[in-house]
Coordinates of C-alpha atoms in Angstrom, one line a residue:
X1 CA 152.9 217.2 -145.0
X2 CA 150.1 216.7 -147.6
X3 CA 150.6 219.1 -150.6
X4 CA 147.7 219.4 -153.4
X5 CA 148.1 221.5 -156.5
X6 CA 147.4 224.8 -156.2
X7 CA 146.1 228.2 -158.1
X8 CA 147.5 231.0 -158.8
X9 CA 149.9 232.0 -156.4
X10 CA 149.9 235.7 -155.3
X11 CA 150.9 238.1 -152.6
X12 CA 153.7 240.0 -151.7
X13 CA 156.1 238.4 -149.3
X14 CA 159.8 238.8 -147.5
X15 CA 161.8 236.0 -147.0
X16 CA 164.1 235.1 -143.9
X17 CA 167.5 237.0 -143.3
X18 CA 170.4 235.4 -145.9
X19 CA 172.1 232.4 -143.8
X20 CA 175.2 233.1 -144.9
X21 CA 175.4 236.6 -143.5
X22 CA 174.2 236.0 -140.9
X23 CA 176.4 233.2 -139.6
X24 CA 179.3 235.8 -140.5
X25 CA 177.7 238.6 -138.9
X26 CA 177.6 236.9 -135.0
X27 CA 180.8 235.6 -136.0
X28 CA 182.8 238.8 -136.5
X29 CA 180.9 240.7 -134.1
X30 CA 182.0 238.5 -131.7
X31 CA 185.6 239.1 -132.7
X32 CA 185.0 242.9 -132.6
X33 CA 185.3 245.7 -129.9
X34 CA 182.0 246.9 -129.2
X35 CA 178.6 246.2 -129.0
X36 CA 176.8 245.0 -132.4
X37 CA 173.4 244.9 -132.8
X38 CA 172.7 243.0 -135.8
X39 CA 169.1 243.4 -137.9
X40 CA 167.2 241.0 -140.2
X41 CA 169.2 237.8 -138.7
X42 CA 167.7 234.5 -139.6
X43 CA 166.5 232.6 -136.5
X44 CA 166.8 229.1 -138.7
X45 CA 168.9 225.9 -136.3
X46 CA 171.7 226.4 -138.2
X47 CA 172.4 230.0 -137.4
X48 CA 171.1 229.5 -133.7
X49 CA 174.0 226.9 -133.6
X50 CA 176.6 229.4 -134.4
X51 CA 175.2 231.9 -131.5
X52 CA 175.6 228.8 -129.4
X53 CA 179.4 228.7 -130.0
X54 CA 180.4 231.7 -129.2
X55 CA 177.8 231.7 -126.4
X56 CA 180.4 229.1 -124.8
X57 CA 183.6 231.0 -126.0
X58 CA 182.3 233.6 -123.1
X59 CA 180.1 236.3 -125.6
X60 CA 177.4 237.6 -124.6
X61 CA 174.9 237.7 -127.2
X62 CA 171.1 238.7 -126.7
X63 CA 168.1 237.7 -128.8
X64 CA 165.2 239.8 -129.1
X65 CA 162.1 239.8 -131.2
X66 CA 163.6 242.6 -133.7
X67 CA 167.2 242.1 -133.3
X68 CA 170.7 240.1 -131.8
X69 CA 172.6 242.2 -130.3
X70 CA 176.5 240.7 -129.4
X71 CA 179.2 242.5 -127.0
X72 CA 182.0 241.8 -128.8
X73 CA 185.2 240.5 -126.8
X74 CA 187.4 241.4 -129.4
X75 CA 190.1 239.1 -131.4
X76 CA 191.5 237.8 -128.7
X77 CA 189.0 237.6 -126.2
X78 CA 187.7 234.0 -126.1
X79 CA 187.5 232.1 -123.7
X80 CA 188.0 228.4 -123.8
X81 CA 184.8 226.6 -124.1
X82 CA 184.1 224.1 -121.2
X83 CA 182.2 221.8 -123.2
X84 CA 182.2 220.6 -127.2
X85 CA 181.1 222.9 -129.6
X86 CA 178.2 221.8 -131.6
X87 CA 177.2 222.7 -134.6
X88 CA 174.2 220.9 -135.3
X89 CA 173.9 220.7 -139.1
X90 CA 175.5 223.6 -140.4
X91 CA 178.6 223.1 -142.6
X92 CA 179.1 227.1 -142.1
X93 CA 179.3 227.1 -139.0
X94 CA 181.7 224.0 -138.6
X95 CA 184.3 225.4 -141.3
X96 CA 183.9 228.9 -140.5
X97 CA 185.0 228.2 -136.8
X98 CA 188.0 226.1 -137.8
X99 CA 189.6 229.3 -139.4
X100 CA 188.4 231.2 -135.5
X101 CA 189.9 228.1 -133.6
X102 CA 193.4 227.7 -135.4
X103 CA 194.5 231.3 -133.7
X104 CA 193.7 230.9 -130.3
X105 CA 195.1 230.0 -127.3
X106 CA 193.1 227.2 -126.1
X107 CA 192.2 223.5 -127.1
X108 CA 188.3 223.5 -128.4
X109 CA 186.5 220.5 -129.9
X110 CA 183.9 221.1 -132.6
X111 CA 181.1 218.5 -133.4
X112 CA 177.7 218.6 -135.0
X113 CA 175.0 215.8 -135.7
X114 CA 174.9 213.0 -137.9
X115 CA 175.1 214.4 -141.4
X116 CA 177.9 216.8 -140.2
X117 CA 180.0 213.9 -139.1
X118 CA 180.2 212.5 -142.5
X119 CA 180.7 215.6 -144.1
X120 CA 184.3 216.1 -145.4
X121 CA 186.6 218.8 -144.0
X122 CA 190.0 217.8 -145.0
X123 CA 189.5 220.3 -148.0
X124 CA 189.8 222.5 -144.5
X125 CA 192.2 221.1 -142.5
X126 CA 194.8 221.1 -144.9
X127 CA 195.6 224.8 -145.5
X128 CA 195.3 225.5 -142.1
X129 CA 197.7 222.9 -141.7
X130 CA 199.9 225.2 -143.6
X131 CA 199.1 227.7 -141.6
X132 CA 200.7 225.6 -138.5
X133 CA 197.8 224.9 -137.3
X134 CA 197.3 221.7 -134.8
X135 CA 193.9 220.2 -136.2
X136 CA 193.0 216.6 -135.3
X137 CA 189.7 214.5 -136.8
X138 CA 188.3 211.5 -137.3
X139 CA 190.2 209.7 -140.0
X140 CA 191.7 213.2 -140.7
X141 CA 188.6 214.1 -142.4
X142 CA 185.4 214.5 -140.4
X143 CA 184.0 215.5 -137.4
X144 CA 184.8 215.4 -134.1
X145 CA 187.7 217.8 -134.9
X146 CA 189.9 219.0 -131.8
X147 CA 192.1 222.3 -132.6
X148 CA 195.0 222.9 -130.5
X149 CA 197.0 226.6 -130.1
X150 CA 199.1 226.8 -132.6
X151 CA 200.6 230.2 -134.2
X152 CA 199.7 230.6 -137.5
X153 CA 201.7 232.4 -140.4
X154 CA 200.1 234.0 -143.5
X155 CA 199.9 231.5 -146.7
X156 CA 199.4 231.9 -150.7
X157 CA 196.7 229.4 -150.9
X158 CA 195.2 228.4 -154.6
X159 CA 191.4 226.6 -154.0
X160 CA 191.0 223.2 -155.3
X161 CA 187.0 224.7 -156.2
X162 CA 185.4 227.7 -155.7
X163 CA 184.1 227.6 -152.3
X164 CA 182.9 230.0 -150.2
X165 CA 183.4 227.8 -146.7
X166 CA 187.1 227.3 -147.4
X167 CA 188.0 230.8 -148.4
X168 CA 186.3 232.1 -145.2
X169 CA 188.1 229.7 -143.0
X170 CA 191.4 230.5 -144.3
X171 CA 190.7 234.4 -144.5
X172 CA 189.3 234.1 -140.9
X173 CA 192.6 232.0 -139.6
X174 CA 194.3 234.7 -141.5
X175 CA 193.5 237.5 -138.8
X176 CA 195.6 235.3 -136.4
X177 CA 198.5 235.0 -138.2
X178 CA 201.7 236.8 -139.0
X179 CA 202.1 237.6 -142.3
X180 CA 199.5 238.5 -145.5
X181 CA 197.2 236.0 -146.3
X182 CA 196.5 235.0 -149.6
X183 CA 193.7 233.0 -151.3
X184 CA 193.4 232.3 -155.0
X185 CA 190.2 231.2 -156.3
X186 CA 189.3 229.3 -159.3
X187 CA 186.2 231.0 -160.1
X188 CA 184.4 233.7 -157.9
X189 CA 182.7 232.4 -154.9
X190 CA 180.1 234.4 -152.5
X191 CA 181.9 237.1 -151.2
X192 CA 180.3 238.1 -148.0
X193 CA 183.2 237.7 -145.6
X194 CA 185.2 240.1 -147.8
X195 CA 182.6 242.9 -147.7
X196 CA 182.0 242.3 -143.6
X197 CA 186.0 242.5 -143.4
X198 CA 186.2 245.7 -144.8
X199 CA 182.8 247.5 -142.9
X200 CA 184.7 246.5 -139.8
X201 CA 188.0 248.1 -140.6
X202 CA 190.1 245.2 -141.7
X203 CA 192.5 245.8 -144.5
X204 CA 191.7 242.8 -147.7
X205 CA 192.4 243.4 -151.3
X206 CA 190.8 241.6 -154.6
X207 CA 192.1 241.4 -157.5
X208 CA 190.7 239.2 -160.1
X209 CA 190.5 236.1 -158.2
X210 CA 192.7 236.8 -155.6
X211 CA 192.0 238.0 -152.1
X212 CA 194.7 238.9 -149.8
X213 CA 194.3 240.4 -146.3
X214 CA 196.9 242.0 -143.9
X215 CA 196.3 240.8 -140.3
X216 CA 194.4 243.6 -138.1
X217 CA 195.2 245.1 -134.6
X218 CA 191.6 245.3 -133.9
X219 CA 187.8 244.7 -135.3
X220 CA 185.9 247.7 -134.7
X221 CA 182.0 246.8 -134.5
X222 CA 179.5 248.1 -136.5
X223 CA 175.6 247.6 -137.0
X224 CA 174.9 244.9 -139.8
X225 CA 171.1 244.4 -141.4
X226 CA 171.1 241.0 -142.4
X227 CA 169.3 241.8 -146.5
X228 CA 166.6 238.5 -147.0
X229 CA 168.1 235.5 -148.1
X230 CA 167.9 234.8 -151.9
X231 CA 168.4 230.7 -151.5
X232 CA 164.8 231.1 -149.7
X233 CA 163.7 233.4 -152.5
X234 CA 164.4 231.1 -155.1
X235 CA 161.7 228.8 -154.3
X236 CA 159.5 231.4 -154.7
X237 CA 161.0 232.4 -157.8
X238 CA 160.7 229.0 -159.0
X239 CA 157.0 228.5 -157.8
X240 CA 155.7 231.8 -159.0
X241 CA 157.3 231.1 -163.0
X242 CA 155.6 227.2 -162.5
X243 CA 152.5 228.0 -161.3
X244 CA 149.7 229.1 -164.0
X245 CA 148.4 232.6 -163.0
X246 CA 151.2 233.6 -160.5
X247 CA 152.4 237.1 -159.5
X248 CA 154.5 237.2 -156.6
X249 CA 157.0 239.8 -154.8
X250 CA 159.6 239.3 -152.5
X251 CA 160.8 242.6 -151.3
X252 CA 164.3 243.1 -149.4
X253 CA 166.4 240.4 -151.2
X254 CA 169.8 240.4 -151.2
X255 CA 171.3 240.0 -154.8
X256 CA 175.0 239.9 -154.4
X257 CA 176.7 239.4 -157.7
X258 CA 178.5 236.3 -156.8
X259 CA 175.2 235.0 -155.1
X260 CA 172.3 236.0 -158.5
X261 CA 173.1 232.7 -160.4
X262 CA 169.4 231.6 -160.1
X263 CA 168.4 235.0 -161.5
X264 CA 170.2 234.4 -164.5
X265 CA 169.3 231.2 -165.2
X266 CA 165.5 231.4 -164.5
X267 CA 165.9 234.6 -167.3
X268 CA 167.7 232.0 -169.6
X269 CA 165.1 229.9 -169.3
X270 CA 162.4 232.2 -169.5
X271 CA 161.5 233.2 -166.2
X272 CA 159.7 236.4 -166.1
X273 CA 161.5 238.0 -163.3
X274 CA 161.6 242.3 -162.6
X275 CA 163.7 244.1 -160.5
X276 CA 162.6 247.5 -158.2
X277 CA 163.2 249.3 -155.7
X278 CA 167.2 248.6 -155.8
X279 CA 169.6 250.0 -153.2
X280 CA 173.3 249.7 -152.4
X281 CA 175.3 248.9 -149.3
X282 CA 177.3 246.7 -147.9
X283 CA 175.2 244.1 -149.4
X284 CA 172.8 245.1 -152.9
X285 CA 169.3 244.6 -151.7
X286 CA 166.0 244.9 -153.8
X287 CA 162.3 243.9 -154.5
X288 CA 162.2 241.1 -157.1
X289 CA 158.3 240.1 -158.9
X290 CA 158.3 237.1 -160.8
X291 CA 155.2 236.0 -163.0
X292 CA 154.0 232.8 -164.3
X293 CA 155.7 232.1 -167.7
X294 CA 156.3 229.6 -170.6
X295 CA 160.5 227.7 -168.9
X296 CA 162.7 225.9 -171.8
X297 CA 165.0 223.9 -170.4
X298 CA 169.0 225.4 -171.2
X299 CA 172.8 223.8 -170.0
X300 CA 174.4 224.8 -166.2
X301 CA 178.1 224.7 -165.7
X302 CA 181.4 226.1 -165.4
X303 CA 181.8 229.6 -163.4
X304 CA 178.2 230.1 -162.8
X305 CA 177.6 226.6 -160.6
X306 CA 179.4 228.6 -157.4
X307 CA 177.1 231.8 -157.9
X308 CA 173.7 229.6 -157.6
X309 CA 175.0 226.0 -155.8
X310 CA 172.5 226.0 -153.3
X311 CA 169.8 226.3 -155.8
X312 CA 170.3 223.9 -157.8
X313 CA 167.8 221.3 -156.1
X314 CA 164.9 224.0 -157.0
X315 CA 166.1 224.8 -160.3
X316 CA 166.2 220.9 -161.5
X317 CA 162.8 221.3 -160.3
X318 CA 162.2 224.5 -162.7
X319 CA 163.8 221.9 -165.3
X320 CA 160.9 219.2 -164.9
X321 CA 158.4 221.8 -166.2
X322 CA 160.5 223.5 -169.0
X323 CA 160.3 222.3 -172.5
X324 CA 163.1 220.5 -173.8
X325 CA 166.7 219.0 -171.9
X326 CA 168.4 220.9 -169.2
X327 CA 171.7 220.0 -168.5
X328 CA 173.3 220.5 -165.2
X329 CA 177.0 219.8 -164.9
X330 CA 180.0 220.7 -162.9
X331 CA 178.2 220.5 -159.7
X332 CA 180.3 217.8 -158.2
X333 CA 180.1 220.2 -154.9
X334 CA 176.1 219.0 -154.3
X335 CA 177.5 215.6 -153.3
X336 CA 179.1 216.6 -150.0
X337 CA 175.9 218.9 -148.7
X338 CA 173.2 218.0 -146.2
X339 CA 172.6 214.9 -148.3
X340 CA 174.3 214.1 -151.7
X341 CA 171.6 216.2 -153.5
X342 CA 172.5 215.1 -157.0
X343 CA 171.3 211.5 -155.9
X344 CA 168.3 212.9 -153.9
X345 CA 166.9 215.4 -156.5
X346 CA 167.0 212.7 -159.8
X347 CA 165.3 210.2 -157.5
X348 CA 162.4 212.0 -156.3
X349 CA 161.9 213.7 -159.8
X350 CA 162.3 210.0 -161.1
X351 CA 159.2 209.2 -158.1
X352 CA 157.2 211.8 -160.1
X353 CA 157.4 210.7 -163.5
X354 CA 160.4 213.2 -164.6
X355 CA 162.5 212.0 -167.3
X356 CA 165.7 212.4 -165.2
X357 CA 169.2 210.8 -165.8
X358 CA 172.0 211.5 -162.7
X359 CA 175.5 211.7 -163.9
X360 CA 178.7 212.1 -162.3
X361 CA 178.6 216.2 -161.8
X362 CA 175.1 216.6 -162.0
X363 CA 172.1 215.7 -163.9
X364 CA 170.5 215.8 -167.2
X365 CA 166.5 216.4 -166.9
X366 CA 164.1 216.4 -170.0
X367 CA 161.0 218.4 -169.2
X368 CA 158.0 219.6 -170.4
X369 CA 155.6 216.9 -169.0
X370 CA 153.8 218.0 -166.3
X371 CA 154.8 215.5 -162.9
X372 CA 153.0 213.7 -160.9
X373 CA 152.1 214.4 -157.5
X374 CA 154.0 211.3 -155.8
X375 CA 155.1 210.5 -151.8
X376 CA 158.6 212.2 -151.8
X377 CA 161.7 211.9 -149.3
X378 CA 163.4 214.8 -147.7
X379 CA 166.4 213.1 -146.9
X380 CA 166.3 215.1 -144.1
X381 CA 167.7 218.4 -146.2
X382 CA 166.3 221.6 -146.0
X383 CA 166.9 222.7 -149.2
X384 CA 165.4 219.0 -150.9
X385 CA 162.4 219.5 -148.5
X386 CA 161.4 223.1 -149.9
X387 CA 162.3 221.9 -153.8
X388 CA 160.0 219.4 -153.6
X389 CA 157.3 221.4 -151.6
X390 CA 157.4 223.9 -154.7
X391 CA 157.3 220.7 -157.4
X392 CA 153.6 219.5 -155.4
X393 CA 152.0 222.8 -155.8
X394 CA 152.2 222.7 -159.9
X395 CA 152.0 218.6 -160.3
X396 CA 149.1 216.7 -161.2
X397 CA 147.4 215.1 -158.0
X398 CA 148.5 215.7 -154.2
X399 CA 152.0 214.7 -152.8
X400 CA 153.2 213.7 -149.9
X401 CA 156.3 215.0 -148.2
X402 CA 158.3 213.5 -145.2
X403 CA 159.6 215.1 -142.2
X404 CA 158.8 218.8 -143.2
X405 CA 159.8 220.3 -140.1
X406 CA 163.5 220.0 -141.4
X407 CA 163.4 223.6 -143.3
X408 CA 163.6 225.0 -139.8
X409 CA 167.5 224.8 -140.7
X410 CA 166.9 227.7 -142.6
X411 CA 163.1 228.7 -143.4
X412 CA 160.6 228.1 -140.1
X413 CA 158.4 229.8 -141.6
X414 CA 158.3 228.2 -145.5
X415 CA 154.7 226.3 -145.5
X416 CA 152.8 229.3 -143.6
X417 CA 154.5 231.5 -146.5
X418 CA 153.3 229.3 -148.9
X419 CA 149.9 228.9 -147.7
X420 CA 149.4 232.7 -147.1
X421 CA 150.1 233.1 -151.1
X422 CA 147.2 230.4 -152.0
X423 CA 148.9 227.1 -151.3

């Protein structure tokens, strides 16, 4: 992909259905009794992986232009896959379905591709272990992992870091197993398995940072609408305040409050960013307009890193064009992604002339020099793909970008966006 800097970027846009929802949203449905027709999901890889699954557990699940709609076989309704479960790239999908695949009553193999199978999931396996779960996996750490049936029994679980994944997995194990379930976070993480737990009928408490849940008799379906995904807003977000001359709105984002990390920190920085057109449901969704403004750089760390994680690669990116040092810390997390995104992210900004040091947790980027357009590495990561995409349209002289086709994972759709709104 060839990139040259651009005008003014304007236009009104909506982004792709939140990945996160709706990995959880096939996921539970499948669990549930009834049919579930789900609006707004995100046909990226990652989520068509998770379809896959269950698709091989035995339940039905139809994909049409405007919806997926799943007949769910209810909690204890799988059936044993007759082949390995792949995941493909998704991290969600892989830890999620170790939490499914501790309760049941047959022996299922999970796998995904390359980057998968040297991502860690001990940080999994070991609370289900104390579930009595029977997990085995390659060095007791990564994929392939083989889950055997086991019963489970309800744990008080206290997170080594706030992580959305491993909370899931646990709560998710927790509707097979005798007993309340309780997990005890450090900080808040995303909290869209809670809020899909209790639309579908299942009894889960939070107090503070605790979440316990009482397992259920039964999931009882119910229509989700998957709200736009604000990960794939933020490069818009991010473009529109770096670009001179920018006006853009993305309508229909979801702004969960343990998911609007970028929103305050592009405000901190001085981002010009507006909200409208607010409404409340299971999931907060609005119409965010962001507008070409004057960024100074500021410090990221402690409780806000879980809130905005996966936009961190874009905002470093917002740091190379803000006056001043941005310090980014805490964010140990990035290392174990799609590709250790610390390392990534300070060498292509270091490819473009940023003034960018990595550290152990993070980086430290001093901006305010406009960067050059350079020939950049994806490192085959969605997320580092897009980032860099939104650093070419502002920098001075074209880029080039390798392998672009990886932000199918989660955006298919990024560089026509992009183009439509003057790229």
């Amino acid at each position: 992909m060839q990139i040259r800097p651009c005008g003014p970027l304007r236009g009104e846009i909506t982004v792709p259905g939140d990945k996160s929802i709706s990995h959880r949203a096939v996921m539970l449905a499948a669990l549930a009794n009834g049919t579930t027709h789900i609006t707004g999901f995100l046909m990226g890889e990652d989520c068509l992986s998770t379809i896959d699954c269950f698709r091989k557990m035995g339940v039905s699940i139809e994909v049409g232009a405007q919806e997926v709609v799943v007949e769910g076989v209810g909690l204890h309704g799988l059936s044993a896959p007759a082949d390995v479960l792949y995941t493909g790239n998704s991290g969600t999908t892989t830890r999620l379905l170790c939490g499914i695949l501790a309760g049941q009553p047959f022996t299922a193999t999970l796998s995904g591709d390359a980057s998968i199978c040297k991502r860690p999931m001990g940080r999994v396996i070991q609370p289900l272990r104390e579930m009595g779960a029977s997990i085995e996996g390659r060095s007791d750490n990564y994929c392939p992992l083989t889950l055997f049936p086991s019963e489970l029994h309800g744990i008080e679980y206290h997170l080594p870091v706030a992580s959305a994944q491993l909370k899931s997995a646990i709560l998710l194990a927790g509707l097979y197993a005798e007993g309340q379930t309780t997990v005890i976070e450090p900080s808040p993480s995303r909290d869209h398995t809670e809020r899909m737990f209790r639309s579908l009928g299942v009894e889960i408490e939070t107090h503070g940072n605790t979440i316990t849940l009482e397992p259920p008799e039964d999931l009882h379906a119910v229509d989700i609408a998957v709200p736009g995904d604000i990960s794939s807003a933020a490069f818009f977000l991010v473009a529109g305040a770096i670009v001179p001359g920018s006006e853009l709105t993305i309508k229909n984002v979801g702004i969960n409050p343990t998911r609007t990390g970028i929103l305050d920190a592009l405000r901190e920085m001085g981002a010009d960013i507006t909200v409208s057109a607010l409404h409340d449901g299971t999931e907060p969704v609005c119409d965010l307009t962001v507008r070409h403004s004057a960024l100074h750089g500021i410090e990221i760390g402690g409780s806000i890193i879980p809130r905005l994680i996966d936009e961190l690669p874009v905002l470093a990116v917002a740091a190379a064009f803000a006056a001043g040092e941005t310090v980014i810390r805490d964010a140990q997390e990035l290392k174990v992604k799609e590709s250790d995104r610390i390392a990534a992210m300070a060498a292509e900004l270091a490819r473009a002339g940023v003034d960018v040091e990595e550290t152990d947790d993070g980086m430290i980027i001093r901006g305010g020099k406009t960067p050059s357009g350079a020939s950049f590495e994806t490192y085959k990561d969605h997320r580092i793909a897009m980032s860099l995409a939104v650093l070419a349209l502002a920098a001075q002289g074209g880029s080039r970008i390798d392998d672009p086709e990886v932000v199918a994972i989660s955006y298919p759709d990024f560089f026509d966006t992009l183009r439509r709104l003057g790229g």
